[in-house]
CSV table of C-alpha atoms in Angstrom, one decimal:
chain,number,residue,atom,x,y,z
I,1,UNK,CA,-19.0,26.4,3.0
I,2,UNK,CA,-16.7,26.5,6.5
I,3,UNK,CA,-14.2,24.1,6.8
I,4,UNK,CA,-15.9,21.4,9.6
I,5,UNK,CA,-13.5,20.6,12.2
I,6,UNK,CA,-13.9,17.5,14.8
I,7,UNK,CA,-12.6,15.1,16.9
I,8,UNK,CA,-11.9,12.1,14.9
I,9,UNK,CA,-10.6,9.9,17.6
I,10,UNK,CA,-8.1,9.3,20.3
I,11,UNK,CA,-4.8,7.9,20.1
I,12,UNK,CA,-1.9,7.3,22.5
I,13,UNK,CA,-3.9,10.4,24.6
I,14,UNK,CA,-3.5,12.4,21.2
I,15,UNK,CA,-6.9,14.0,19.9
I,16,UNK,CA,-6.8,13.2,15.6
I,17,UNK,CA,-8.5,15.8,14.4
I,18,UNK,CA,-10.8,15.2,11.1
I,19,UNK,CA,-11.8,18.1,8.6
I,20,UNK,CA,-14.5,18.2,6.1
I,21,UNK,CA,-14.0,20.2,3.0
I,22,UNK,CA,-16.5,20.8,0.5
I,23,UNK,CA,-16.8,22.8,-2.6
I,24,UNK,CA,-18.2,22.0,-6.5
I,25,UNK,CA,-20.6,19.4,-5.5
I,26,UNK,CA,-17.9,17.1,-3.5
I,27,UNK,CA,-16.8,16.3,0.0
I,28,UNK,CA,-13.5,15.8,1.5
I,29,UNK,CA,-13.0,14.4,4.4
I,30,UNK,CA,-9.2,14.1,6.3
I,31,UNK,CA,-8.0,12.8,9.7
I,32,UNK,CA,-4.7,14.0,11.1
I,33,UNK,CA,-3.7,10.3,11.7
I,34,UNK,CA,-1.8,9.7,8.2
I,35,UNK,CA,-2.8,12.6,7.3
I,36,UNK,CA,-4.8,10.5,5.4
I,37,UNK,CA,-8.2,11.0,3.0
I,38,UNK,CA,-10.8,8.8,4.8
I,39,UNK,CA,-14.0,9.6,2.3
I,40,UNK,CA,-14.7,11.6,-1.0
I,41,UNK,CA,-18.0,12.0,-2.1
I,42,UNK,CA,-18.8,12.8,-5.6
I,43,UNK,CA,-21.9,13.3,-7.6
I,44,UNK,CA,-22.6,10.6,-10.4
I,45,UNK,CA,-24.4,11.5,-13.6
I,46,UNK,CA,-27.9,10.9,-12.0
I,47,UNK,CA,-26.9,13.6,-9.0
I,48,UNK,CA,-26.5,11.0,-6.5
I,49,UNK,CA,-23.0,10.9,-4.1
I,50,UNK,CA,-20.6,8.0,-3.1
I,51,UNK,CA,-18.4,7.6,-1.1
I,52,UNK,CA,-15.4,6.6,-4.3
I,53,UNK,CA,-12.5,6.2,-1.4
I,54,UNK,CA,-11.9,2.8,0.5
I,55,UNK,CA,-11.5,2.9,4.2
I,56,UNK,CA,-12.5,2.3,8.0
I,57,UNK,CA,-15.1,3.9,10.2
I,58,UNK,CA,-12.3,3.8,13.2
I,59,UNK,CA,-8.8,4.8,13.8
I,60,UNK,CA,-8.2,1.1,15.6
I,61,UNK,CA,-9.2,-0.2,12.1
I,62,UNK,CA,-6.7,2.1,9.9
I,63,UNK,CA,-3.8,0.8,13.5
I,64,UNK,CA,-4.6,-2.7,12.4
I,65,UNK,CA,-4.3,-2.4,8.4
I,66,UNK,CA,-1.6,-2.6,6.3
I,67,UNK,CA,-3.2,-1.1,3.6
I,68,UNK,CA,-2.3,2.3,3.4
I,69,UNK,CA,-5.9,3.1,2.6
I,70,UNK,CA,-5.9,7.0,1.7
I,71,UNK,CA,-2.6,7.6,3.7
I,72,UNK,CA,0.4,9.8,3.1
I,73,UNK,CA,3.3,7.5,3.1
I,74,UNK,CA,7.1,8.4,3.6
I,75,UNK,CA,9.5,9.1,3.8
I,76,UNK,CA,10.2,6.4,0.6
I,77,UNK,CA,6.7,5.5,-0.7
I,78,UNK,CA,6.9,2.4,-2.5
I,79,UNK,CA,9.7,-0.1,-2.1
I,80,UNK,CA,13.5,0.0,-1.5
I,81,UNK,CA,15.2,-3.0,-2.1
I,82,UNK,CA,17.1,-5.2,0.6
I,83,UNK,CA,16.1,-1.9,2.9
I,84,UNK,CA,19.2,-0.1,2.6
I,85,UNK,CA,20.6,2.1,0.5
I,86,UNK,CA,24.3,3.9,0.2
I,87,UNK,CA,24.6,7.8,-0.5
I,88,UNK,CA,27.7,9.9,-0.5
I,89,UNK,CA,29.2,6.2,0.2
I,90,UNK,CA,27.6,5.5,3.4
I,91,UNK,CA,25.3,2.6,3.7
I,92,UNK,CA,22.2,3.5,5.3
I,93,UNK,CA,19.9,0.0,6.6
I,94,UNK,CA,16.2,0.9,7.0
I,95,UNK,CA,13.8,-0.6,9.1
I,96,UNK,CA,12.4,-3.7,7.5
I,97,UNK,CA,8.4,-4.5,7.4
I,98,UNK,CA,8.4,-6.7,4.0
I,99,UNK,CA,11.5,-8.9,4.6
I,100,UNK,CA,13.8,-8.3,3.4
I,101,UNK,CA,12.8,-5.0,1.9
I,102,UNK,CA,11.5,-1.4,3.3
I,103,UNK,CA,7.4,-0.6,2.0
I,104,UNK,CA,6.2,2.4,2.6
I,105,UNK,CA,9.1,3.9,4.6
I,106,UNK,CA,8.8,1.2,7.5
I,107,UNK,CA,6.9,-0.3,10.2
I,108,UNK,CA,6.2,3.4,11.5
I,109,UNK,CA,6.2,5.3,8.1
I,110,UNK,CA,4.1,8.9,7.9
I,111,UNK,CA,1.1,6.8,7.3
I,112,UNK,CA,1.5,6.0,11.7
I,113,UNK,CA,2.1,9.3,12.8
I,114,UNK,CA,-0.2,12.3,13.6
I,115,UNK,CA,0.4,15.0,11.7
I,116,UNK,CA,-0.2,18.7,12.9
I,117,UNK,CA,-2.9,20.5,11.1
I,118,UNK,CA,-3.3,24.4,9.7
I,119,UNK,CA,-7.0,25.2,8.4
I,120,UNK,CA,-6.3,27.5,5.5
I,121,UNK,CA,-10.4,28.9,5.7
I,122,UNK,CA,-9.6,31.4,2.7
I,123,UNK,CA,-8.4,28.4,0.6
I,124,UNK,CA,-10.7,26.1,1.5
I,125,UNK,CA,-7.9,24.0,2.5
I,126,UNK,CA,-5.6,21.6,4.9
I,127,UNK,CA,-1.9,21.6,5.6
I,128,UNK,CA,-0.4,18.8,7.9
I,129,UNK,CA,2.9,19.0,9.1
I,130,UNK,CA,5.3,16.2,10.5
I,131,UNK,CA,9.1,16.6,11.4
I,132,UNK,CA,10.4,13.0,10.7
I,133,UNK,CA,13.5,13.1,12.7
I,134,UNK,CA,17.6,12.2,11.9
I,135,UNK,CA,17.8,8.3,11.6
I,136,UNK,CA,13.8,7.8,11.5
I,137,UNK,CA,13.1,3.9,10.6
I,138,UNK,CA,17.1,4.7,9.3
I,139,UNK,CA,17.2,7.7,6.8
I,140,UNK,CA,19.6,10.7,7.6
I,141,UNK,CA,18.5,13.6,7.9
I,142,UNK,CA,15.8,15.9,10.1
I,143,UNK,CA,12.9,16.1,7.1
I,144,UNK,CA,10.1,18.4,7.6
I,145,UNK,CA,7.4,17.2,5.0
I,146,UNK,CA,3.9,18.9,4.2
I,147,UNK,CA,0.9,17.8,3.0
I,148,UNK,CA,-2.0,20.1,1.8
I,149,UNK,CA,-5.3,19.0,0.5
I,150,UNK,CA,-7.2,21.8,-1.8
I,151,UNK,CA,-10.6,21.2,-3.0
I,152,UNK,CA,-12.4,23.5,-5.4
I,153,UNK,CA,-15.3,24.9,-7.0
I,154,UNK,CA,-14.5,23.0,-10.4
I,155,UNK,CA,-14.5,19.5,-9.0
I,156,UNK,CA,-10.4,19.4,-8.3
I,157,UNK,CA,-9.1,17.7,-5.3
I,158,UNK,CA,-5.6,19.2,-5.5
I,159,UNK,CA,-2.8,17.0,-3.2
I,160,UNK,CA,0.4,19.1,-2.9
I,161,UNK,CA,2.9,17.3,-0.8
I,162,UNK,CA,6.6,19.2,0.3
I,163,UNK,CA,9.6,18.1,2.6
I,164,UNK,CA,12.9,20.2,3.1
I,165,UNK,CA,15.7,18.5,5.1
I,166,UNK,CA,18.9,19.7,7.3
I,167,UNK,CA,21.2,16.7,5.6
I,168,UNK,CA,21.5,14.6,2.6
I,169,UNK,CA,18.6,12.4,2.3
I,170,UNK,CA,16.1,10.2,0.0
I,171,UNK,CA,12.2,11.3,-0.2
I,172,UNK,CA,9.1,10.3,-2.1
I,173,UNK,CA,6.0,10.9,-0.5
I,174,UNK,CA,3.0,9.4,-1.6
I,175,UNK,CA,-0.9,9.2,-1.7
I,176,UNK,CA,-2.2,6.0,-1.1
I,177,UNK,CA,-5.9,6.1,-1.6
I,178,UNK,CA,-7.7,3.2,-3.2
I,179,UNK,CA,-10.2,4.5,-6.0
I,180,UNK,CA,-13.5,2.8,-7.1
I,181,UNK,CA,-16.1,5.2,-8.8
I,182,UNK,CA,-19.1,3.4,-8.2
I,183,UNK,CA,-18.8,3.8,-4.4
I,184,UNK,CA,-16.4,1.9,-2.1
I,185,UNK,CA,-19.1,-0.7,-1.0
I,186,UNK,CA,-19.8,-1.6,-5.1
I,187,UNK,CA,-17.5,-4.3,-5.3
I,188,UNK,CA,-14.6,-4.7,-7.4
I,189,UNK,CA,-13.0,-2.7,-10.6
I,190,UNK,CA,-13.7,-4.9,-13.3
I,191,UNK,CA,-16.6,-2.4,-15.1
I,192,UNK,CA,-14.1,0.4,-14.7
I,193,UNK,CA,-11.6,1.8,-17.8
I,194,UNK,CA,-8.5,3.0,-17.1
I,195,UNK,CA,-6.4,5.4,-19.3
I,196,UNK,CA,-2.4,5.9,-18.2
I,197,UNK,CA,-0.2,8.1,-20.4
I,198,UNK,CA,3.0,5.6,-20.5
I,199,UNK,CA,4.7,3.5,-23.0
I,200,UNK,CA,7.3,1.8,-20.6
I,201,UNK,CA,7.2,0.1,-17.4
I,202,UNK,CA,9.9,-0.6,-14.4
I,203,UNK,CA,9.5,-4.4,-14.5
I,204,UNK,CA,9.9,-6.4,-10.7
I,205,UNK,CA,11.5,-9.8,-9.9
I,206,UNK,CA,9.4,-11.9,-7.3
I,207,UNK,CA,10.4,-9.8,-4.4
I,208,UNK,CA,8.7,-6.8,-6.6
I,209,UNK,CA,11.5,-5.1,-6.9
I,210,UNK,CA,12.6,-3.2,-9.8
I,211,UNK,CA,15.0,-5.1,-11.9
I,212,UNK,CA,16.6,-1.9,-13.2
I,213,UNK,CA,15.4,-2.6,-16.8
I,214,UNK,CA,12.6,-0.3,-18.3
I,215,UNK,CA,10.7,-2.3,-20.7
I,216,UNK,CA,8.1,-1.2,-23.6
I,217,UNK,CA,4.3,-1.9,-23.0
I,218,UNK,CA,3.6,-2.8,-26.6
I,219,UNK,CA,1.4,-5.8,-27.1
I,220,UNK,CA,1.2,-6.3,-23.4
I,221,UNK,CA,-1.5,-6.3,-21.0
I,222,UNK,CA,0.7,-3.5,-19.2
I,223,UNK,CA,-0.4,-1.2,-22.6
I,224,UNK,CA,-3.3,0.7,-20.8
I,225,UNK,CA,-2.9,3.9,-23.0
I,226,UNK,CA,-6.7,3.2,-24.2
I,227,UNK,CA,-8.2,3.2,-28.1
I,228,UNK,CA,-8.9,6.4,-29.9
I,229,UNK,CA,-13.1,6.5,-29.6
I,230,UNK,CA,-13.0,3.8,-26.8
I,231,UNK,CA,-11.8,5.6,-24.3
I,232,UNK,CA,-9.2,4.0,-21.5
I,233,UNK,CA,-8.6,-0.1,-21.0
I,234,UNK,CA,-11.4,-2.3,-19.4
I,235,UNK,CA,-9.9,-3.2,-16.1
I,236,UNK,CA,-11.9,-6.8,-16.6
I,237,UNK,CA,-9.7,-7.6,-19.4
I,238,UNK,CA,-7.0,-6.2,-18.4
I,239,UNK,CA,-6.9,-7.8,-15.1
I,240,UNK,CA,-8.1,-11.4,-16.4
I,241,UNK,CA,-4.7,-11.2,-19.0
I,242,UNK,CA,-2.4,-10.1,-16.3
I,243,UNK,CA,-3.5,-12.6,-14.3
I,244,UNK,CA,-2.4,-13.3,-10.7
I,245,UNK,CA,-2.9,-10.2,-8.2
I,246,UNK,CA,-3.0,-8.3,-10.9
I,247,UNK,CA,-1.7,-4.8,-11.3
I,248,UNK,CA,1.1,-3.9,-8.6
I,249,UNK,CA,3.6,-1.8,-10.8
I,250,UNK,CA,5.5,1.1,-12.0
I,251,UNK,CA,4.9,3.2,-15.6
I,252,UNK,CA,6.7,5.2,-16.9
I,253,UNK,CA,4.8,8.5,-17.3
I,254,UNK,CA,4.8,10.6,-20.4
I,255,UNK,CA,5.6,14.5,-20.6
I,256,UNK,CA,8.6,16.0,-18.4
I,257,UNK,CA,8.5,15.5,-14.6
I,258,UNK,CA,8.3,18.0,-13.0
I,259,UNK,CA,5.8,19.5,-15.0
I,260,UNK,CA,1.8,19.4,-14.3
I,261,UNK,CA,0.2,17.3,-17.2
I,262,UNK,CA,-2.6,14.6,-17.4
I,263,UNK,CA,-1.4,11.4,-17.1
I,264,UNK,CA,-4.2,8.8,-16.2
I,265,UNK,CA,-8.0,8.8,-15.8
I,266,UNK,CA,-10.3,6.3,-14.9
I,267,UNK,CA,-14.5,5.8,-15.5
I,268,UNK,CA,-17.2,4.4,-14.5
I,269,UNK,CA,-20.1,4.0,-16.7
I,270,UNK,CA,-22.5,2.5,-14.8
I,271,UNK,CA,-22.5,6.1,-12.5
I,272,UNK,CA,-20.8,8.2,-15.2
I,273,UNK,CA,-18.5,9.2,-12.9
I,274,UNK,CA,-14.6,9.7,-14.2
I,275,UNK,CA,-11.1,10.7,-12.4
I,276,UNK,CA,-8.4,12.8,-14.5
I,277,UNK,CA,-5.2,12.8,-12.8
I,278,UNK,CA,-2.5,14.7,-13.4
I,279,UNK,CA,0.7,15.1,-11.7
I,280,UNK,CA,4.6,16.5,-11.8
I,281,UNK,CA,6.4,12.8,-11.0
I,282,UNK,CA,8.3,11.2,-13.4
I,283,UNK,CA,5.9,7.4,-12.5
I,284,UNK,CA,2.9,6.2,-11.7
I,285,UNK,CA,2.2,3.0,-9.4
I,286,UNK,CA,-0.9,1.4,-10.1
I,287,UNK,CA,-2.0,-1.2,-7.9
I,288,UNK,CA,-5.2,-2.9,-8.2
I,289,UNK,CA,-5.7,-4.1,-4.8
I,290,UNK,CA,-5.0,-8.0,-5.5
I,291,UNK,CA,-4.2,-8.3,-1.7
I,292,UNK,CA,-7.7,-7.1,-0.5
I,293,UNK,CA,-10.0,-10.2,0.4
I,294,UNK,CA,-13.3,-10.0,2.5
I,295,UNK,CA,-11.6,-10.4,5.3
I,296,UNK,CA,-10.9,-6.4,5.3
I,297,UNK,CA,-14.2,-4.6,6.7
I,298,UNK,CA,-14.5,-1.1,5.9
I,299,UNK,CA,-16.7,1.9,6.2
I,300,UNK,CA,-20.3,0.8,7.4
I,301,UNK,CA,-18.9,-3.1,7.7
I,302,UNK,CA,-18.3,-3.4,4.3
I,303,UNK,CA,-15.9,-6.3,3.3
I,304,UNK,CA,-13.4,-5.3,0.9
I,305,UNK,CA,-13.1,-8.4,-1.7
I,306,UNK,CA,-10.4,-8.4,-4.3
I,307,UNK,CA,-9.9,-5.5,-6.8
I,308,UNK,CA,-12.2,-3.4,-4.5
I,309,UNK,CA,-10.0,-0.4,-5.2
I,310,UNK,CA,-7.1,1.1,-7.3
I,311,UNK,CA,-4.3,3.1,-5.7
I,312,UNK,CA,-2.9,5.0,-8.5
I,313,UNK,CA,0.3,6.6,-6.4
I,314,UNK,CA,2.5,9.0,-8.7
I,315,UNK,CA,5.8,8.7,-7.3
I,316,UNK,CA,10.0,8.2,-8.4
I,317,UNK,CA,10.4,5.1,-9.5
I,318,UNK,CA,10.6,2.4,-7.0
I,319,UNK,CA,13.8,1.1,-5.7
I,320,UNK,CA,15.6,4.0,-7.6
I,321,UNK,CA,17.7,5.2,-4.8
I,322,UNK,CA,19.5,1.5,-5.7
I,323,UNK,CA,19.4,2.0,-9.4
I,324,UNK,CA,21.5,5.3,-10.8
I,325,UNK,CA,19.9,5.3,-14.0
I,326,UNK,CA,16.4,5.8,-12.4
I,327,UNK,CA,15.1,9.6,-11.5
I,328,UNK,CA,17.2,10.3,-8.2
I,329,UNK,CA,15.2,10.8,-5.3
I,330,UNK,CA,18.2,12.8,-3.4
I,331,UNK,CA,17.1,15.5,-1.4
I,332,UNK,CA,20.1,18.2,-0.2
I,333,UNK,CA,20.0,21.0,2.2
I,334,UNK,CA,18.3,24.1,0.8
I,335,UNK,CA,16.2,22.3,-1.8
I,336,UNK,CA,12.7,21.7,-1.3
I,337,UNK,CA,11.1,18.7,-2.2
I,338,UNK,CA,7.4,19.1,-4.0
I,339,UNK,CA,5.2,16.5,-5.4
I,340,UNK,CA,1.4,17.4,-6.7
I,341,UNK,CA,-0.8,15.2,-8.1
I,342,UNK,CA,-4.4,17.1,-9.0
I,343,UNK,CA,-7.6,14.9,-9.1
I,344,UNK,CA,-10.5,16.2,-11.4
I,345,UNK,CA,-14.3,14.9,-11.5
I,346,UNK,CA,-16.8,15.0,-14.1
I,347,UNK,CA,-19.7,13.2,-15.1
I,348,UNK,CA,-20.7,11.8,-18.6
């Protein structure tokens, strides 16, 4: 089918432009504002689609969230400590919007910008395009990042994200959508399983950031590499012995980065519906959405309560350009930055 193209909304005097992709049974849809994923809809074992993507009906909604929901974030997803960071020995302060640290690149991070958007009809595909410029919410450099949604006949939502740069910076773009397989308005995760593919996680002080140690998962709650026949982890136990807010951390991922390979998957039994992902980042944030409560109202006025939804954002570590003995997020002139992460669907 045509890529659909429309008018999403207005901002600022902007038009955000929305796209629907659709191919294998799913639909895609993406707004220009974050260039952002906004609904997925995916058959379940019975042939019936939902919506498996949190979100809001109106940009005003997305303006008013700190969420992230289904946003590309930048240009440091995830969190830098004490926002600031020194390279080549120069100290670089950020722009702070989780005192006293940076989340998600700042207060105006990729997820607040509109994006420009290329309809790729051949590939049934979307780039968006943002130039981030020199000293953006403080980090050096001119950065011209990409993000380019793919979806295909064979049920893969492919997420390809690039930035080059004219100076010596720190990038690590990620995709921030929150996941729940039964359909965003089926309330929380805890009949969900969850599979990731790493021994070792990043652990956080109370500020939730990295303490620079990378500790085993072994006869933790953090152990979510499944049972051989059982399939992945139920999310009910495994958030009821975290405890807390639950998940809101960093593994550790399996395989070499920069490779493609499977490194997580989550199901639903109830629809049969189940997620592979696989990605070329060296970690994998999963966050379980502790933070949601009911007073979040999302697509069709649908409060969002606790564990609605679970961002699983492959990433560099967290806090690494602070910690040299995590992967280096260090971006020079001439080298391209690429991140992919590839979403497959089946039923069972």
């Amino acid at each position: 089918m045509p890529i659909e193209s429309f008018l999403f909304d207005i901002h600022e005097g902007r038009p955000v432009e929305g796209f629907t992709l659709s191919a294998g049974g799913l639909e895609a849809t993406l707004v220009a504002h974050g260039a952002r994923l906004v609904r997925l809809m995916v058959p379940g074992r019975d042939g019936t689609s939902a919506d498996v993507v949190l979100g809001f009906d109106r940009l005003a909604d997305y303006l008013a969230s700190d969420a992230y929901f289904g946003a590309t974030c930048g240009r440091y997803g995830n969190r830098i400590g004490g926002a600031a960071f020194t390279l080549d020995g120069v100290r670089h302060g950020l722009a702070v919007n989780e005192p006293p640290n940076q989340l998600h690149g700042g207060p105006d991070g990729f997820d607040r910008r509109i994006w420009e958007a290329q309809v790729e009809e051949a590939e049934n595909a979307v780039t968006f395009t943002l130039v981030s410029p020199d000293g953006d919410q403080g980090y050096p450099g001119t950065l011209t990042a990409t993000t380019r949604y793919q979806l295909s006949d064979d049920g893969v939502l492919d997420i390809r994200m690039t930035a080059t740069t004219d100076r010596s910076t720190i990038v690590n773009i990620v995709h921030h959508s929150y996941w729940n397989l039964g359909g965003h308005a089926s309330g929380d995760l805890r009949d969900h399983r969850l599979t990731v593919r790493g021994g070792f996680t990043t652990p956080v002080g109370a500020d939730l950031i990295p303490t620079g140690e990378v500790r085993p998962v072994d006869g933790t709650p953090f152990d979510l590499r499944g049972d051989v026949g059982r399939g992945g982890v139920g999310l009910g136990e495994a958030l009821e012995a975290v405890g807390g807010f639950g998940f809101d951390h960093n593994w550790c991922l399996e395989g070499p980065a920069g490779e493609l390979r499977p490194v997580a998957v989550l199901e639903h039994a109830g629809s049969g519906r189940r997620m592979e992902l696989a990605t070329d980042q060296p970690g994998l944030q999963v966050y379980s959405g502790g933070y949601l409560s009911e007073k979040i109202v999302g697509k069709g006025g649908q409060p969002y309560c606790r564990f609605a939804g679970l961002a699983l954002e492959s990433q560099r570590f967290p806090g690494s350009p602070n910690i040299g003995h995590f992967p280096s997020a260090r971006l020079d002139p001439g080298e391209t930055y690429r991140h992919r992460m590839q979403l497959r669907f089946r039923t069972s």
